[in-house]
């Protein structure tokens, strides 16, 4: 069974540009999560999509946005890139949201975004 | 708000020696607790998890962790470290119904010969 896949592996942009990162979840998973892993800041939760809807958002500015497509794949967009957006962006997927329990998240290998 | 503290940024252990990585959490209810490992250039791999029940949980690669509610801790242990265990280790807490994870800042494990 294929795991979570992310593309591209590496992305280099300049300040002010836009970046688009993509994630394909494990087959059967409907929830997708995005995390930012920046140097010195650890892993921080960005966004959570479930069944095409944004369910939760971390403490990030609105220029970080995304969407989830009908096939449950997801896209993270970062507008007006700043130097501090340089980080590893990890995507994870899980089974559908459950009110009274917790569904394990499976992580992809990440996209390394470098902003020059 | 939930939070996770990993007090050790780096730890160096001799190969074959025992290992304990510390994790303290802050959460209002019974937490879901996790340990992940990240090798250089890789994503996160789940080592073990605690949801409820037995407070000593076994994971992959010979790791175990003990949940101590009174100390708000979930320390990771391994009796004998191998050179291939060198990586960064993250403790995380999850909340029921919301599924997002809050991570600690990680502990980098170095294994000396």
mmCIF file of C-alpha atoms in Angstrom:
data_model
loop_
_atom_site.group_PDB
_atom_site.id
_atom_site.type_symbol
_atom_site.label_atom_id
_atom_site.label_comp_id
_atom_site.label_asym_id
_atom_site.label_seq_id
_atom_site.Cartn_x
_atom_site.Cartn_y
_atom_site.Cartn_z
ATOM 1 C CA UNK A 1 0.000 0.000 0.000
ATOM 2 C CA UNK A 2 1.404 3.382 -1.009
ATOM 3 C CA UNK A 3 2.095 5.865 1.745
ATOM 4 C CA UNK A 4 1.532 9.591 1.799
ATOM 5 C CA UNK A 5 3.249 11.261 -1.129
ATOM 6 C CA UNK A 6 4.297 14.885 -1.482
ATOM 7 C CA UNK A 7 5.533 16.940 -4.385
ATOM 8 C CA UNK A 8 7.811 18.527 -5.176
ATOM 9 C CA UNK A 9 10.627 17.240 -2.983
ATOM 10 C CA UNK A 10 12.387 20.569 -3.101
ATOM 11 C CA UNK A 11 11.145 24.010 -4.064
ATOM 12 C CA UNK A 12 13.155 27.181 -4.385
ATOM 13 C CA UNK A 13 11.403 30.536 -4.586
ATOM 14 C CA UNK A 14 12.245 34.174 -4.084
ATOM 15 C CA UNK A 15 10.648 36.592 -1.645
ATOM 16 C CA UNK A 16 7.216 37.753 -2.707
ATOM 17 C CA UNK A 17 6.511 34.764 -4.938
ATOM 18 C CA UNK A 18 3.871 32.118 -4.357
ATOM 19 C CA UNK A 19 4.545 28.463 -3.585
ATOM 20 C CA UNK A 20 2.226 25.504 -4.150
ATOM 21 C CA UNK A 21 2.845 22.216 -2.392
ATOM 22 C CA UNK A 22 0.901 19.034 -3.054
ATOM 23 C CA UNK A 23 -0.024 16.002 -0.996
ATOM 24 C CA UNK A 24 -1.695 12.705 -1.829
ATOM 25 C CA UNK A 25 -3.062 10.796 1.171
ATOM 26 C CA UNK A 26 -3.075 7.074 1.750
ATOM 27 C CA UNK A 27 -5.934 5.420 -0.113
ATOM 28 C CA UNK A 28 -9.056 5.453 2.072
ATOM 29 C CA UNK A 29 -7.897 8.376 4.186
ATOM 30 C CA UNK A 30 -10.076 11.463 4.043
ATOM 31 C CA UNK A 31 -8.246 13.762 6.463
ATOM 32 C CA UNK A 32 -5.122 15.669 5.482
ATOM 33 C CA UNK A 33 -2.931 17.722 7.809
ATOM 34 C CA UNK A 34 -0.156 20.174 7.053
ATOM 35 C CA UNK A 35 2.723 20.948 9.400
ATOM 36 C CA UNK A 36 5.633 23.348 9.132
ATOM 37 C CA UNK A 37 9.036 22.302 10.454
ATOM 38 C CA UNK A 38 11.220 25.390 10.547
ATOM 39 C CA UNK A 39 14.708 25.509 12.005
ATOM 40 C CA UNK A 40 14.554 26.298 15.683
ATOM 41 C CA UNK A 41 10.758 26.307 15.817
ATOM 42 C CA UNK A 42 10.021 22.609 15.717
ATOM 43 C CA UNK A 43 6.920 21.127 14.122
ATOM 44 C CA UNK A 44 3.923 23.407 14.058
ATOM 45 C CA UNK A 45 0.412 22.547 12.956
ATOM 46 C CA UNK A 46 -0.763 24.548 9.948
ATOM 47 C CA UNK A 47 -4.046 23.226 8.552
ATOM 48 C CA UNK A 48 -6.401 20.285 8.750
ATOM 49 C CA UNK A 49 -8.796 19.294 5.974
ATOM 50 C CA UNK A 50 -11.445 16.639 6.244
ATOM 51 C CA UNK A 51 -14.013 15.732 3.579
ATOM 52 C CA UNK A 52 -13.090 18.827 1.584
ATOM 53 C CA UNK A 53 -13.584 21.275 4.458
ATOM 54 C CA UNK A 54 -11.049 23.168 6.529
ATOM 55 C CA UNK A 55 -11.545 21.855 10.080
ATOM 56 C CA UNK A 56 -8.827 23.593 12.009
ATOM 57 C CA UNK A 57 -6.082 26.095 11.481
ATOM 58 C CA UNK A 58 -2.887 26.780 13.372
ATOM 59 C CA UNK A 59 -1.483 30.165 14.299
ATOM 60 C CA UNK A 60 -0.350 31.188 10.819
ATOM 61 C CA UNK A 61 -1.202 34.277 8.734
ATOM 62 C CA UNK A 62 -3.882 34.120 6.013
ATOM 63 C CA UNK A 63 -1.262 33.965 3.273
ATOM 64 C CA UNK A 64 -0.998 30.306 4.209
ATOM 65 C CA UNK A 65 -4.010 28.642 2.643
ATOM 66 C CA UNK A 66 -4.985 25.391 1.077
ATOM 67 C CA UNK A 67 -7.699 23.170 -0.183
ATOM 68 C CA UNK A 68 -8.704 19.568 -0.433
ATOM 69 C CA UNK A 69 -9.915 18.085 -3.682
ATOM 70 C CA UNK A 70 -12.723 15.532 -4.203
ATOM 71 C CA UNK A 71 -10.131 12.743 -4.399
ATOM 72 C CA UNK A 72 -8.884 13.900 -0.938
ATOM 73 C CA UNK A 73 -5.532 15.114 -2.198
ATOM 74 C CA UNK A 74 -4.551 18.506 -0.910
ATOM 75 C CA UNK A 75 -2.689 21.609 -1.886
ATOM 76 C CA UNK A 76 -0.942 24.107 0.376
ATOM 77 C CA UNK A 77 -0.441 27.595 -0.998
ATOM 78 C CA UNK A 78 1.874 30.149 0.512
ATOM 79 C CA UNK A 79 1.508 33.643 -0.912
ATOM 80 C CA UNK A 80 3.890 36.594 -0.649
ATOM 81 C CA UNK A 81 6.735 34.373 0.476
ATOM 82 C CA UNK A 82 9.016 35.609 3.233
ATOM 83 C CA UNK A 83 12.484 34.368 4.130
ATOM 84 C CA UNK A 84 11.176 32.829 7.349
ATOM 85 C CA UNK A 85 8.821 30.589 5.363
ATOM 86 C CA UNK A 86 11.855 28.449 4.514
ATOM 87 C CA UNK A 87 11.086 25.117 6.132
ATOM 88 C CA UNK A 88 10.205 21.487 5.636
ATOM 89 C CA UNK A 89 6.469 21.174 5.072
ATOM 90 C CA UNK A 90 5.063 17.843 6.127
ATOM 91 C CA UNK A 91 1.727 16.429 5.111
ATOM 92 C CA UNK A 92 -0.048 13.682 7.024
ATOM 93 C CA UNK A 93 -3.244 11.753 6.421
ATOM 94 C CA UNK A 94 -5.638 9.771 8.561
ATOM 95 C CA UNK A 95 -8.972 8.043 8.423
ATOM 96 C CA UNK A 96 -12.088 10.179 8.740
ATOM 97 C CA UNK A 97 -12.493 12.508 11.671
ATOM 98 C CA UNK A 98 -13.846 10.731 14.743
ATOM 99 C CA UNK A 99 -15.521 12.606 17.554
ATOM 100 C CA UNK A 100 -14.704 10.265 20.399
ATOM 101 C CA UNK A 101 -11.390 8.826 19.451
ATOM 102 C CA UNK A 102 -8.196 9.594 17.623
ATOM 103 C CA UNK A 103 -7.104 8.430 14.189
ATOM 104 C CA UNK A 104 -3.393 7.929 13.700
ATOM 105 C CA UNK A 105 -1.665 10.280 11.312
ATOM 106 C CA UNK A 106 0.745 8.929 8.719
ATOM 107 C CA UNK A 107 3.356 11.352 7.463
ATOM 108 C CA UNK A 108 4.820 11.952 4.046
ATOM 109 C CA UNK A 109 8.502 12.707 3.410
ATOM 110 C CA UNK A 110 7.938 16.446 3.149
ATOM 111 C CA UNK A 111 8.654 19.285 0.755
ATOM 112 C CA UNK A 112 11.700 21.407 1.474
ATOM 113 C CA UNK A 113 10.836 25.034 0.644
ATOM 114 C CA UNK A 114 13.698 27.489 0.371
ATOM 115 C CA UNK A 115 12.942 31.191 0.025
ATOM 116 C CA UNK A 116 15.809 33.348 -1.245
ATOM 117 C CA UNK B 1 -4.061 24.874 25.371
ATOM 118 C CA UNK B 2 -2.004 21.735 25.118
ATOM 119 C CA UNK B 3 1.783 21.848 25.058
ATOM 120 C CA UNK B 4 4.732 19.475 25.025
ATOM 121 C CA UNK B 5 8.172 20.029 26.498
ATOM 122 C CA UNK B 6 11.234 18.034 25.599
ATOM 123 C CA UNK B 7 13.881 19.463 27.909
ATOM 124 C CA UNK B 8 16.882 17.935 26.152
ATOM 125 C CA UNK B 9 17.815 19.395 22.772
ATOM 126 C CA UNK B 10 20.719 16.975 22.251
ATOM 127 C CA UNK B 11 21.657 13.717 23.926
ATOM 128 C CA UNK B 12 24.734 11.602 23.251
ATOM 129 C CA UNK B 13 24.680 7.943 24.196
ATOM 130 C CA UNK B 14 27.281 5.247 23.682
ATOM 131 C CA UNK B 15 26.269 2.356 21.488
ATOM 132 C CA UNK B 16 24.896 -0.431 23.665
ATOM 133 C CA UNK B 17 24.027 1.891 26.533
ATOM 134 C CA UNK B 18 20.489 2.526 27.698
ATOM 135 C CA UNK B 19 18.487 5.554 26.620
ATOM 136 C CA UNK B 20 15.782 7.689 28.168
ATOM 137 C CA UNK B 21 14.311 10.708 26.390
ATOM 138 C CA UNK B 22 12.137 12.984 28.479
ATOM 139 C CA UNK B 23 8.749 14.383 27.560
ATOM 140 C CA UNK B 24 6.360 16.447 29.668
ATOM 141 C CA UNK B 25 2.943 17.509 28.484
ATOM 142 C CA UNK B 26 0.237 19.915 29.494
ATOM 143 C CA UNK B 27 -3.327 18.932 28.696
ATOM 144 C CA UNK B 28 -6.625 19.257 30.511
ATOM 145 C CA UNK B 29 -7.952 15.765 29.975
ATOM 146 C CA UNK B 30 -6.467 12.340 29.341
ATOM 147 C CA UNK B 31 -4.145 12.900 26.434
ATOM 148 C CA UNK B 32 -3.279 10.833 23.451
ATOM 149 C CA UNK B 33 0.527 10.638 23.481
ATOM 150 C CA UNK B 34 2.961 9.740 20.740
ATOM 151 C CA UNK B 35 6.640 9.384 20.023
ATOM 152 C CA UNK B 36 7.874 9.885 16.482
ATOM 153 C CA UNK B 37 11.340 9.502 14.997
ATOM 154 C CA UNK B 38 12.736 11.484 12.089
ATOM 155 C CA UNK B 39 15.902 10.436 10.304
ATOM 156 C CA UNK B 40 17.775 13.067 8.254
ATOM 157 C CA UNK B 41 15.804 14.047 5.160
ATOM 158 C CA UNK B 42 12.906 11.788 6.103
ATOM 159 C CA UNK B 43 9.363 12.259 7.288
ATOM 160 C CA UNK B 44 8.108 11.158 10.681
ATOM 161 C CA UNK B 45 7.740 7.544 11.691
ATOM 162 C CA UNK B 46 5.515 6.583 14.600
ATOM 163 C CA UNK B 47 7.414 4.662 17.298
ATOM 164 C CA UNK B 48 4.589 4.143 19.771
ATOM 165 C CA UNK B 49 1.397 5.656 21.122
ATOM 166 C CA UNK B 50 -0.628 5.772 24.313
ATOM 167 C CA UNK B 51 -4.388 6.127 24.261
ATOM 168 C CA UNK B 52 -5.519 4.410 27.463
ATOM 169 C CA UNK B 53 -5.013 1.293 29.557
ATOM 170 C CA UNK B 54 -1.597 -0.095 30.425
ATOM 171 C CA UNK B 55 0.708 2.820 31.129
ATOM 172 C CA UNK B 56 3.763 1.015 29.756
ATOM 173 C CA UNK B 57 3.552 0.820 25.985
ATOM 174 C CA UNK B 58 5.767 -1.086 23.630
ATOM 175 C CA UNK B 59 6.697 0.230 20.233
ATOM 176 C CA UNK B 60 8.764 -0.631 17.231
ATOM 177 C CA UNK B 61 12.552 -0.993 17.136
ATOM 178 C CA UNK B 62 12.691 -2.048 20.793
ATOM 179 C CA UNK B 63 11.410 1.255 22.209
ATOM 180 C CA UNK B 64 8.981 1.606 25.089
ATOM 181 C CA UNK B 65 7.427 4.517 26.930
ATOM 182 C CA UNK B 66 5.714 4.949 30.264
ATOM 183 C CA UNK B 67 2.791 7.276 30.877
ATOM 184 C CA UNK B 68 2.884 8.837 34.348
ATOM 185 C CA UNK B 69 -0.174 10.969 34.931
ATOM 186 C CA UNK B 70 1.062 12.325 38.275
ATOM 187 C CA UNK B 71 4.181 13.683 36.605
ATOM 188 C CA UNK B 72 2.558 14.595 33.273
ATOM 189 C CA UNK B 73 5.331 12.658 31.612
ATOM 190 C CA UNK B 74 5.703 10.182 28.778
ATOM 191 C CA UNK B 75 9.383 9.265 28.664
ATOM 192 C CA UNK B 76 10.821 7.110 25.905
ATOM 193 C CA UNK B 77 13.269 4.340 26.756
ATOM 194 C CA UNK B 78 15.413 1.748 25.058
ATOM 195 C CA UNK B 79 17.628 -0.709 26.937
ATOM 196 C CA UNK B 80 20.437 -0.860 24.370
ATOM 197 C CA UNK B 81 20.982 1.792 21.721
ATOM 198 C CA UNK B 82 22.203 0.942 18.208
ATOM 199 C CA UNK B 83 24.060 3.321 15.918
ATOM 200 C CA UNK B 84 21.043 3.281 13.586
ATOM 201 C CA UNK B 85 18.950 4.906 16.338
ATOM 202 C CA UNK B 86 20.722 8.227 15.762
ATOM 203 C CA UNK B 87 17.913 10.564 14.693
ATOM 204 C CA UNK B 88 15.632 13.262 16.016
ATOM 205 C CA UNK B 89 12.822 12.188 18.328
ATOM 206 C CA UNK B 90 9.581 14.050 18.801
ATOM 207 C CA UNK B 91 6.988 13.675 21.513
ATOM 208 C CA UNK B 92 3.467 14.773 20.612
ATOM 209 C CA UNK B 93 0.052 15.090 22.198
ATOM 210 C CA UNK B 94 -3.258 14.762 20.399
ATOM 211 C CA UNK B 95 -6.750 15.702 21.477
ATOM 212 C CA UNK B 96 -9.916 13.672 21.162
ATOM 213 C CA UNK B 97 -12.108 14.677 18.256
ATOM 214 C CA UNK B 98 -9.774 17.271 16.789
ATOM 215 C CA UNK B 99 -6.983 15.018 15.586
ATOM 216 C CA UNK B 100 -4.316 17.689 15.335
ATOM 217 C CA UNK B 101 -0.986 17.076 16.996
ATOM 218 C CA UNK B 102 1.070 19.364 19.183
ATOM 219 C CA UNK B 103 4.753 18.493 19.055
ATOM 220 C CA UNK B 104 7.667 19.105 21.329
ATOM 221 C CA UNK B 105 10.731 20.727 19.794
ATOM 222 C CA UNK B 106 12.515 17.437 19.496
ATOM 223 C CA UNK B 107 15.574 15.753 20.951
ATOM 224 C CA UNK B 108 18.487 14.951 18.694
ATOM 225 C CA UNK B 109 20.053 11.623 19.627
ATOM 226 C CA UNK B 110 23.704 11.100 18.801
ATOM 227 C CA UNK B 111 25.207 7.625 19.210
ATOM 228 C CA UNK B 112 28.915 7.362 19.879
ATOM 229 C CA UNK B 113 30.954 4.223 19.094
#
